[in-house]
Every structure is written in structure tokens, then in C-alpha cells.
mmCIF file of C-alpha atoms in Angstrom:
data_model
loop_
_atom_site.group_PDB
_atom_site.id
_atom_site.type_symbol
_atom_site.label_atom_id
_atom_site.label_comp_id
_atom_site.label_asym_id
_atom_site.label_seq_id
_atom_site.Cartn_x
_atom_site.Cartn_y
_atom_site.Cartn_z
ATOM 1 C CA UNK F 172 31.498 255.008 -37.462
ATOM 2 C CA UNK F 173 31.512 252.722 -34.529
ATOM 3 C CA UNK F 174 31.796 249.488 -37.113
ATOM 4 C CA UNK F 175 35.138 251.385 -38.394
ATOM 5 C CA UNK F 176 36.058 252.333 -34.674
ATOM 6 C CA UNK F 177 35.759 248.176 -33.933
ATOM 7 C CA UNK F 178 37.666 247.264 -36.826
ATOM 8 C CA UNK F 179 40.502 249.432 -36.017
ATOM 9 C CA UNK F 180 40.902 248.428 -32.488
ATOM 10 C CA UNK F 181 41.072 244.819 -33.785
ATOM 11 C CA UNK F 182 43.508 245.762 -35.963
ATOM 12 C CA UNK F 183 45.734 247.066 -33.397
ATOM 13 C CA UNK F 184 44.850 244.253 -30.501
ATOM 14 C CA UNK F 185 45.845 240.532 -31.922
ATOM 15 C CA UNK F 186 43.464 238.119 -30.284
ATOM 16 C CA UNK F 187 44.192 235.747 -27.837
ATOM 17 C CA UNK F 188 45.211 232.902 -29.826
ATOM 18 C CA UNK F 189 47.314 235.073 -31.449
ATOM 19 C CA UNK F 190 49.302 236.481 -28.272
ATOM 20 C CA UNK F 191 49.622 233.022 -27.321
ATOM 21 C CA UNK F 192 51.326 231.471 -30.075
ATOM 22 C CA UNK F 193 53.801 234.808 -30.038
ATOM 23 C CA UNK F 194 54.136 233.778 -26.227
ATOM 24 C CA UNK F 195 54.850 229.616 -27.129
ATOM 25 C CA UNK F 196 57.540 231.599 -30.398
ATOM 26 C CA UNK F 197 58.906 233.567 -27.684
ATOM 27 C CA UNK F 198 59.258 230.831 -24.834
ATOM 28 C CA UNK F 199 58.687 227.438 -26.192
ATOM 29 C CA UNK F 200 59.699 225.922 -23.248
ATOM 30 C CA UNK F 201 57.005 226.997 -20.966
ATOM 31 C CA UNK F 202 54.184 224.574 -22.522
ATOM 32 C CA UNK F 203 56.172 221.877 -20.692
ATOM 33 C CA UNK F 204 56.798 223.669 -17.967
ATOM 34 C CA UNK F 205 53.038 224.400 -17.450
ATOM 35 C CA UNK F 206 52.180 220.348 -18.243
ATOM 36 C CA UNK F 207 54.672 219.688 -15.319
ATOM 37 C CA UNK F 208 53.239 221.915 -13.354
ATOM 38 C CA UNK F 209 49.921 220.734 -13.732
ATOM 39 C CA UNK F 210 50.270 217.016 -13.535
ATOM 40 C CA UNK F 211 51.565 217.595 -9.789
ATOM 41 C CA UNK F 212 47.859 218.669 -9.159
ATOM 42 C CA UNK F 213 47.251 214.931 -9.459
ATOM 43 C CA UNK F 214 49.239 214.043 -6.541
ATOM 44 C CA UNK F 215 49.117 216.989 -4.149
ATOM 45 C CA UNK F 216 45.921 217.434 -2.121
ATOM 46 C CA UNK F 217 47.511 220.931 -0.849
ATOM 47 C CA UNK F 218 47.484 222.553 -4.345
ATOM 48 C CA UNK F 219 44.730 220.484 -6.572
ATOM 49 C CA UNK F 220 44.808 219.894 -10.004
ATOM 50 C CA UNK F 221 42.275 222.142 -10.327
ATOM 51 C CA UNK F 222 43.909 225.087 -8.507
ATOM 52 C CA UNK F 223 46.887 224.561 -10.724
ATOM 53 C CA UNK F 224 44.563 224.845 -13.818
ATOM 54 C CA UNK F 225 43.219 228.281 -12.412
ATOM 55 C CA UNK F 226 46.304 229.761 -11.848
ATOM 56 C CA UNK F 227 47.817 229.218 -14.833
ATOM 57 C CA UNK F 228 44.580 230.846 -16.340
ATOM 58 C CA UNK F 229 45.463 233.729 -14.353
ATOM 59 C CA UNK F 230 49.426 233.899 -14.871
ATOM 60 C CA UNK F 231 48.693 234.116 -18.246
ATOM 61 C CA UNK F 232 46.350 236.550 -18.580
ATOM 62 C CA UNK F 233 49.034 238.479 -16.396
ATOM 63 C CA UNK F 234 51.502 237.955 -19.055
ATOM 64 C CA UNK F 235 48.781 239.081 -22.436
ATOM 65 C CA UNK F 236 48.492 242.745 -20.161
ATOM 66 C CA UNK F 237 51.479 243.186 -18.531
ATOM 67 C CA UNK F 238 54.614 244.141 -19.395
ATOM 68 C CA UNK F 239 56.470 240.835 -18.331
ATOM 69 C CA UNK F 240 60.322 240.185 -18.692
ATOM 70 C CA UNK F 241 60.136 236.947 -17.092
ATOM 71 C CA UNK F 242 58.785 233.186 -18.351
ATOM 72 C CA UNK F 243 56.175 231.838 -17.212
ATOM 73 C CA UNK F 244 58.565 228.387 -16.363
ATOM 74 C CA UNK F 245 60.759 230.724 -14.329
ATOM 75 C CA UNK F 246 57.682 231.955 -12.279
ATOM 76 C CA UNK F 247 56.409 228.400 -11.562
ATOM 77 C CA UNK F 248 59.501 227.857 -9.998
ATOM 78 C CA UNK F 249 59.327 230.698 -7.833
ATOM 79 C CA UNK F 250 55.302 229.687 -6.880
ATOM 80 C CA UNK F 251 56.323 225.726 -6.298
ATOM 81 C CA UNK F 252 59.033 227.142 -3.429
ATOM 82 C CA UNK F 253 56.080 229.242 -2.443
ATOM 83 C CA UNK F 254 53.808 226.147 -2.038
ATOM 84 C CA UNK F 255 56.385 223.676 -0.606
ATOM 85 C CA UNK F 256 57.377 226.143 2.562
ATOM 86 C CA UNK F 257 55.418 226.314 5.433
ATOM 87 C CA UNK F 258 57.301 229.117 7.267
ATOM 88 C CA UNK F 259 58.026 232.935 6.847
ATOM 89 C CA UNK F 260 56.728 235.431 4.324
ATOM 90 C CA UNK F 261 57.461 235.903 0.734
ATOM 91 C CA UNK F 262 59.753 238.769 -0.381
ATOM 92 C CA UNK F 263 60.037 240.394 -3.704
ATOM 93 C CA UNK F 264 63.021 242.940 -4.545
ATOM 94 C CA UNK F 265 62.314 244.778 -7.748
ATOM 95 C CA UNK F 266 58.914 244.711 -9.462
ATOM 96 C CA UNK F 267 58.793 246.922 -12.136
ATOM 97 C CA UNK F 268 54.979 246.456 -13.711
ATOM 98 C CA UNK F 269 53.814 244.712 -10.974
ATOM 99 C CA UNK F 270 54.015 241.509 -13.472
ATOM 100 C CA UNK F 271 55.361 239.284 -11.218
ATOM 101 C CA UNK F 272 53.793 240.765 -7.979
ATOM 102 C CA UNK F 273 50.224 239.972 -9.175
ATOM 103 C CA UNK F 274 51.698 236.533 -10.209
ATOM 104 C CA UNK F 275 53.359 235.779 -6.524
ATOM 105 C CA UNK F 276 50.395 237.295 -4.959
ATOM 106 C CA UNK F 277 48.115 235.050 -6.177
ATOM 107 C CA UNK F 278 50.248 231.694 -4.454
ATOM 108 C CA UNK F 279 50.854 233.710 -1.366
ATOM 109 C CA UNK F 280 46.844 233.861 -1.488
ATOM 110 C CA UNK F 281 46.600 230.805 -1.838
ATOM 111 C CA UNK F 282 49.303 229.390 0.789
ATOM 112 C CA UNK F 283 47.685 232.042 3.354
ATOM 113 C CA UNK F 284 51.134 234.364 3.398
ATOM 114 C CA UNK F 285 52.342 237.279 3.168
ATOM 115 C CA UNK F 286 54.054 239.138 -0.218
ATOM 116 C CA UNK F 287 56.560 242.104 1.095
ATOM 117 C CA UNK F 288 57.480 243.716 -1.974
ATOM 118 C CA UNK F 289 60.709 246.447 -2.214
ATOM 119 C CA UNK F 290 60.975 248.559 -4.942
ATOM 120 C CA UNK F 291 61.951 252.539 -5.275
ATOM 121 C CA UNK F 292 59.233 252.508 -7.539
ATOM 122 C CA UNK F 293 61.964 255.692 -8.869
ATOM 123 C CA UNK F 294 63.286 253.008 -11.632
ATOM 124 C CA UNK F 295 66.864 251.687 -10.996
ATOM 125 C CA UNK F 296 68.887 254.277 -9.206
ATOM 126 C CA UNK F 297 72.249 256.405 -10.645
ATOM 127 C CA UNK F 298 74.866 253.907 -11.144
ATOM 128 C CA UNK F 299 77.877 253.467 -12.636
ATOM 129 C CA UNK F 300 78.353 249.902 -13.658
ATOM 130 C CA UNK F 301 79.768 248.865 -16.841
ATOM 131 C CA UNK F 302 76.969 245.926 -18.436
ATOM 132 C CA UNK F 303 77.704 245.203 -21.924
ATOM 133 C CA UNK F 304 76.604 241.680 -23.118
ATOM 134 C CA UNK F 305 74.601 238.867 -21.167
ATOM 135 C CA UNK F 306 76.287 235.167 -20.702
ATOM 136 C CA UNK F 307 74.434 234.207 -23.845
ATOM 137 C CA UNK F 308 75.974 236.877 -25.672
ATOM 138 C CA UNK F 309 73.167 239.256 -25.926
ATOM 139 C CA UNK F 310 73.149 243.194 -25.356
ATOM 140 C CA UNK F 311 71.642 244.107 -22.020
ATOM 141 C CA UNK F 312 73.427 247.225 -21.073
ATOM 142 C CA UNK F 313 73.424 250.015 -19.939
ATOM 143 C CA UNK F 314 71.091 250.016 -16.995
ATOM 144 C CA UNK F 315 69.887 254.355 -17.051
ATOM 145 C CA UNK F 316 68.616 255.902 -14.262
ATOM 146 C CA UNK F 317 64.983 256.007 -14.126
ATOM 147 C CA UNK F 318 64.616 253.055 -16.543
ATOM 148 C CA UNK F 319 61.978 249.829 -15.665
ATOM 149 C CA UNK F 320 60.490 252.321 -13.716
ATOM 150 C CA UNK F 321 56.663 251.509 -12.443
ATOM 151 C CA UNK F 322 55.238 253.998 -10.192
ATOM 152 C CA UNK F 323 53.668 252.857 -6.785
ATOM 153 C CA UNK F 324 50.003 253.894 -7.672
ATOM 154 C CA UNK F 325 50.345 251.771 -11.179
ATOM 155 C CA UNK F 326 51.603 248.478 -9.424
ATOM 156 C CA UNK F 327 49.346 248.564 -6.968
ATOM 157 C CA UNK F 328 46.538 249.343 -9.456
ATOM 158 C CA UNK F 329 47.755 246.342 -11.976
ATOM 159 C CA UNK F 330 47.929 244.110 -8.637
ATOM 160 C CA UNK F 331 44.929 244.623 -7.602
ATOM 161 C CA UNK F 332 43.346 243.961 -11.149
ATOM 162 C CA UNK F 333 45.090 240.884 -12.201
ATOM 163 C CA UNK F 334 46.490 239.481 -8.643
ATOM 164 C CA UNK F 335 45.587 239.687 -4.690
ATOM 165 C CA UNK F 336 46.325 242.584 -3.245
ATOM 166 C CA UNK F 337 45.043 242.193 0.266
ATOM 167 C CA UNK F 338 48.258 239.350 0.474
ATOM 168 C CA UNK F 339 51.098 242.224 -0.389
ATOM 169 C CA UNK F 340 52.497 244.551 1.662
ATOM 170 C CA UNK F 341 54.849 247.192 -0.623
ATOM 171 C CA UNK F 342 57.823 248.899 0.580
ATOM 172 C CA UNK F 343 59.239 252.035 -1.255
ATOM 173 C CA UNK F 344 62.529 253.229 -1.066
ATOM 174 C CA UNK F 345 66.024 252.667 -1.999
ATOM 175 C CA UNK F 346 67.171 249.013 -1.009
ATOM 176 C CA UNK F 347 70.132 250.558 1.473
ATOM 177 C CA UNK F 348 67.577 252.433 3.506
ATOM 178 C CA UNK F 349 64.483 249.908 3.658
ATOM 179 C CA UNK F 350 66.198 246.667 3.342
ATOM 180 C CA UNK F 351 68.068 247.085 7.575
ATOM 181 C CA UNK F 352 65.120 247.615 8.960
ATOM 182 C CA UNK F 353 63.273 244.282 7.891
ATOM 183 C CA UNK F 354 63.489 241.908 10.229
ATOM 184 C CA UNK F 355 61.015 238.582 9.802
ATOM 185 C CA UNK F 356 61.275 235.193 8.987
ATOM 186 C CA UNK F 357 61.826 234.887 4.781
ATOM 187 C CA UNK F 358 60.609 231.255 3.435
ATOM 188 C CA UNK F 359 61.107 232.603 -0.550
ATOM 189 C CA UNK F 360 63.153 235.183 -1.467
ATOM 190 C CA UNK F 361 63.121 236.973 -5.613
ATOM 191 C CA UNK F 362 65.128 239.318 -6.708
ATOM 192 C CA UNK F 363 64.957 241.243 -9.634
ATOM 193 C CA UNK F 364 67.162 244.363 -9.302
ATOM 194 C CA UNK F 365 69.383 244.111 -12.808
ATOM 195 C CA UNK F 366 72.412 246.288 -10.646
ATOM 196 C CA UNK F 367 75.038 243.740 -8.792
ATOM 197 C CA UNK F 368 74.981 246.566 -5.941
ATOM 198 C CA UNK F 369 71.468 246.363 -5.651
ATOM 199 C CA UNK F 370 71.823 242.828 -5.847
ATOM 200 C CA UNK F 371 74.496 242.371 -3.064
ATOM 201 C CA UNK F 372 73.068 244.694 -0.447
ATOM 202 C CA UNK F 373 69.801 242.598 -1.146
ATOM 203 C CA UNK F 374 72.030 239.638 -0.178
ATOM 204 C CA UNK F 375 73.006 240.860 2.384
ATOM 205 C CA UNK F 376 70.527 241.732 4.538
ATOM 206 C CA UNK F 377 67.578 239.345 3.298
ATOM 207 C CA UNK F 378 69.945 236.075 3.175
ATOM 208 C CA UNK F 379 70.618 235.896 6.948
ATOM 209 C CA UNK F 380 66.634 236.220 7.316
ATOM 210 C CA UNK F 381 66.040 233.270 4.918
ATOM 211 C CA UNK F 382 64.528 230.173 7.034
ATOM 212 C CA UNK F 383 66.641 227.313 6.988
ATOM 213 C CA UNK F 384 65.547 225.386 3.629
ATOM 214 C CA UNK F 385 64.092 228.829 2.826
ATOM 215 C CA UNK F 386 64.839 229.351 -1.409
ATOM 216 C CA UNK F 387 66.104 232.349 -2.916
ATOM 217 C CA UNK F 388 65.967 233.165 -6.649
ATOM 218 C CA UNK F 389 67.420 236.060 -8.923
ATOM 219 C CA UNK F 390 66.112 236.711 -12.125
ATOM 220 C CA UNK F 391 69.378 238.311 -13.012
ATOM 221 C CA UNK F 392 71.651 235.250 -13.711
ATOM 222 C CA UNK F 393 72.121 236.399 -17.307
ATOM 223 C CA UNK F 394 74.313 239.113 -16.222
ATOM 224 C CA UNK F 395 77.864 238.363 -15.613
ATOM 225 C CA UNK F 396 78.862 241.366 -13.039
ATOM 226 C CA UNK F 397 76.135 239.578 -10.952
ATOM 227 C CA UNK F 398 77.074 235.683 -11.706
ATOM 228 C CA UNK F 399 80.559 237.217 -10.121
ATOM 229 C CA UNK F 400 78.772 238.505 -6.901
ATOM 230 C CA UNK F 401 76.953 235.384 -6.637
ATOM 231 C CA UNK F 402 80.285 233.099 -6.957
ATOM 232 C CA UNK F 403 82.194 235.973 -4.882
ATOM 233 C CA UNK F 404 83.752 233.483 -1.698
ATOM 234 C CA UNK F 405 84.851 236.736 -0.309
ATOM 235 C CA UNK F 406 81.666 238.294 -0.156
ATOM 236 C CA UNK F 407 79.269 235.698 1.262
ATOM 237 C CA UNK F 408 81.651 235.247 3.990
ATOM 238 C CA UNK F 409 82.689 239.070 5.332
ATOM 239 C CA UNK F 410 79.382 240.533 4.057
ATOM 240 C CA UNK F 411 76.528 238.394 4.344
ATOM 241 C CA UNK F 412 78.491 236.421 7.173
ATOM 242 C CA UNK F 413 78.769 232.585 5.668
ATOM 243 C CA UNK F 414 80.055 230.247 3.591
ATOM 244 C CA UNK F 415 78.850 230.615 -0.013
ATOM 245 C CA UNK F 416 75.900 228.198 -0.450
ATOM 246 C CA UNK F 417 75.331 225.552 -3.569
ATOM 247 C CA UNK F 418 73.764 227.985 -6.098
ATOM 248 C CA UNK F 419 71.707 226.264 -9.518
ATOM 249 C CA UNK F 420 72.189 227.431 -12.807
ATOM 250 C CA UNK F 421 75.372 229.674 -12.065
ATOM 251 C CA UNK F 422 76.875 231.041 -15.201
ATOM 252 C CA UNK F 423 74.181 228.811 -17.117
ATOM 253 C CA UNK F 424 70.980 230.282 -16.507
ATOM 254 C CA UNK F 425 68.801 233.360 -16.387
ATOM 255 C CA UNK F 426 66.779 232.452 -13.049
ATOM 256 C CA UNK F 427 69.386 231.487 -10.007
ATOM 257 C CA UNK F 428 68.254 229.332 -7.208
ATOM 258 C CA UNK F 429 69.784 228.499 -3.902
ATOM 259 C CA UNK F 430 68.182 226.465 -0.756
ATOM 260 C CA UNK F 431 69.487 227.986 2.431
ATOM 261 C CA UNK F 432 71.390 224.527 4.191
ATOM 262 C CA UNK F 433 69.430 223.411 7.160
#
């Protein structure tokens, strides 16, 4: 009985080497990413080589037990602007799983800052935007109610298994009712919120908080309602209250990133 109960769990879980090669299929680029990554280690006594080695253990073993709709290249941007500010905390907008908390929370560990996270933990809320195919030409719409929904118990559970929870602080709520109330120093800034109104009032009122040479990404690049928000002239300047800033990978790229001018 228990050989037949073994065999049938290893039918149904692939083994590592397995999960990885579906992970290099699924994202070939992130092997050089990760190489990148790790030959900095040579020449930066802040972050050794062998701190970079252990962390990429970890972020991976993140992504094999996690639900993850990120790359792992698109996360080590996200931890190198973690490592290369000195100032403010870290905030995440949208976390879903937890996948990319645990991932941040392990470089704000490590950097000795803080991880404020916002999420409803309700999924994305009722919404009537129209999203129909990504600037690559693939489906990604509609966004439901209720969908990439992860509770508050289960992302603080999966954080505190794979990542560092003692480095996170977690808001809940709707971004229009938590987001004016925050009021410290941002050095990295990720959102993840899939809605462009989600995505503008996170704009909004985290931007002006972002430290000069402060980073922001969004994970939502793909979608064109929000490549319009981001290239909207009118918007940066009456609602978030200045001129709209250089912004990489515009209308090219998944993962947007924009350094706050000095």
C-alpha cells in the first residue's frame, strides 16, 4: 500500500529537474539573467557572490511552490533597485500568492528594510474595463471580480514559509482607501494591480512619495489600457502633479521601469 501510495504521488509531482527545465521552456531568458546577476557578486562587497547564489536558491524554490506570474529576470530587477537604494522602504501593490512578496522580502532582509505590501486580499475589485488582447497579441481579458484572489492568512502563511516575514508589513483594503493615508519615504515601488484604475490611483499617491532616484516598476506593461495611463501627459501632470518621467520598456515590455529624476 504505501509503495503504491509513493508511486502515485511521484506520478503526480515531476521532480525538480523536471520543473526546472519546464521553467528554462517557459522563460529561457532567465538563465542569463540569473548568470548576470550572479557575476555582480564578484564585484560588490554589499551583496557577495555568495549571497547572490543563496537567493537565487531561494527565488526558485519560490517559483517550483508558488503560483508565480512573473520571471524570475523581471524579479532580479526589482531586488537590484532594492540593493542599490539606501533610502525609504519597499512597497508592493498587488500580491496575489504571496509569490513575489516572499521573493522581495527576502532582499528587504537582506538590505535591513522594510516591505509594505497593499493588497484587498478580496481579488481585483468590480470593474468595468474593456481588456481584450496584450501588446504581444495575446488574450488577457477580462479581469472578474474576485479573480487572483489570495487571502491574507494564505500570503502571510506562504511568506513566512518561503520568504521573511518579520521584514513585511501588509496592508488590506481597497487601494482608494489605504493608499492616502501612507505617508513615508518609498526607495522601490512594484505594482502589480492588472486594472489601469488601480494602477493610476497607485500612481498617484505612491509616486510623489518615491525618493528622488527612487525606481518604480509595473508588472502590467503588457496591457495596453495601462501603457496609455503610463504615456497619459495629462495625467502625470493634473493627477500625480508632474511632468511625465522617462519610462523603460513602454509599449515594448511586460515589466515597466522608471527612476524618479533627482
Amino acid at each position: 500500500m504505501i509503495k503504491r501510495i509513493k508511486a502515485a504521488i511521484k506520478r503526480r509531482i515531476p521532480p525538480p529537474w523536471l520543473t526546472f527545465r519546464h521553467v528554462l521552456w517557459l522563460y529561457p531568458g532567465d538563465p542569463i539573467r540569473v548568470l548576470v546577476f550572479l557575476l555582480k557578486g564578484w564585484s560588490n562587497n554589499s551583496i557577495s557572490f555568495g549571497e547572490r547564489l543563496r537567493l537565487i536558491k531561494r527565488l526558485y524554490r519560490i517559483t517550483f511552490n508558488l503560483d508565480c506570474p512573473h520571471t524570475q529576470s523581471q524579479i532580479l530587477a526589482v531586488l537590484e533597485a532594492i540593493f542599490s537604494t539606501s533610502q525609504g522602504c519597499i512597497v508592493e501593490a498587488g500580491c496575489f500568492k504571496g509569490g513575489s512578496t516572499a521573493k522581495f522580502s527576502i532582499g528587504a532582509k537582506m538590505t535591513n528594510k522594510r516591505l509594505v505590501v497593499f493588497d484587498s486580499f478580496q481579488g481585483i475589485p468590480d470593474n468595468e474595463e474593456s481588456h481584450d488582447k496584450s501588446i504581444f497579441g495575446k488574450h488577457v481579458g477580462p479581469f472578474q471580480p474576485g479573480s487572483y484572489c489570495g487571502a491574507l492568512d494564505e500570503v502571510q502563511q506562504n511568506v513566512q514559509r518561503f520568504g521573511e516575514i518579520a521584514a513585511c508589513e501588509f496592508v488590506e483594503g481597497w487601494f482608494e482607501d489605504t493608499l492616502p493615508g501612507f505617508a513615508e519615504k518609498i526607495g522601490v515601488i512594484y505594482l502589480d494591480v492588472d486594472l489601469v484604475s488601480s494602477t493610476r490611483t497607485c500612481l498617484k499617491f505612491l509616486y510623489p512619495l518615491l525618493i528622488p532616484g527612487g525606481i518604480l516598476f509595473s508588472q502590467d506593461g503588457h496591457l495596453p489600457l495601462v501603457v496609455e495611463a503610463f504615456d497619459d501627459d495629462a495625467f502625470w501632470e493634473h493627477e500625480v502633479g508632474c511632468k511625465k518621467p522617462p519610462i523603460q520598456g513602454l509599449g515594448t515590455s511586460a515589466l515597466l521601469k522608471l527612476v524618479k529624476p533627482e
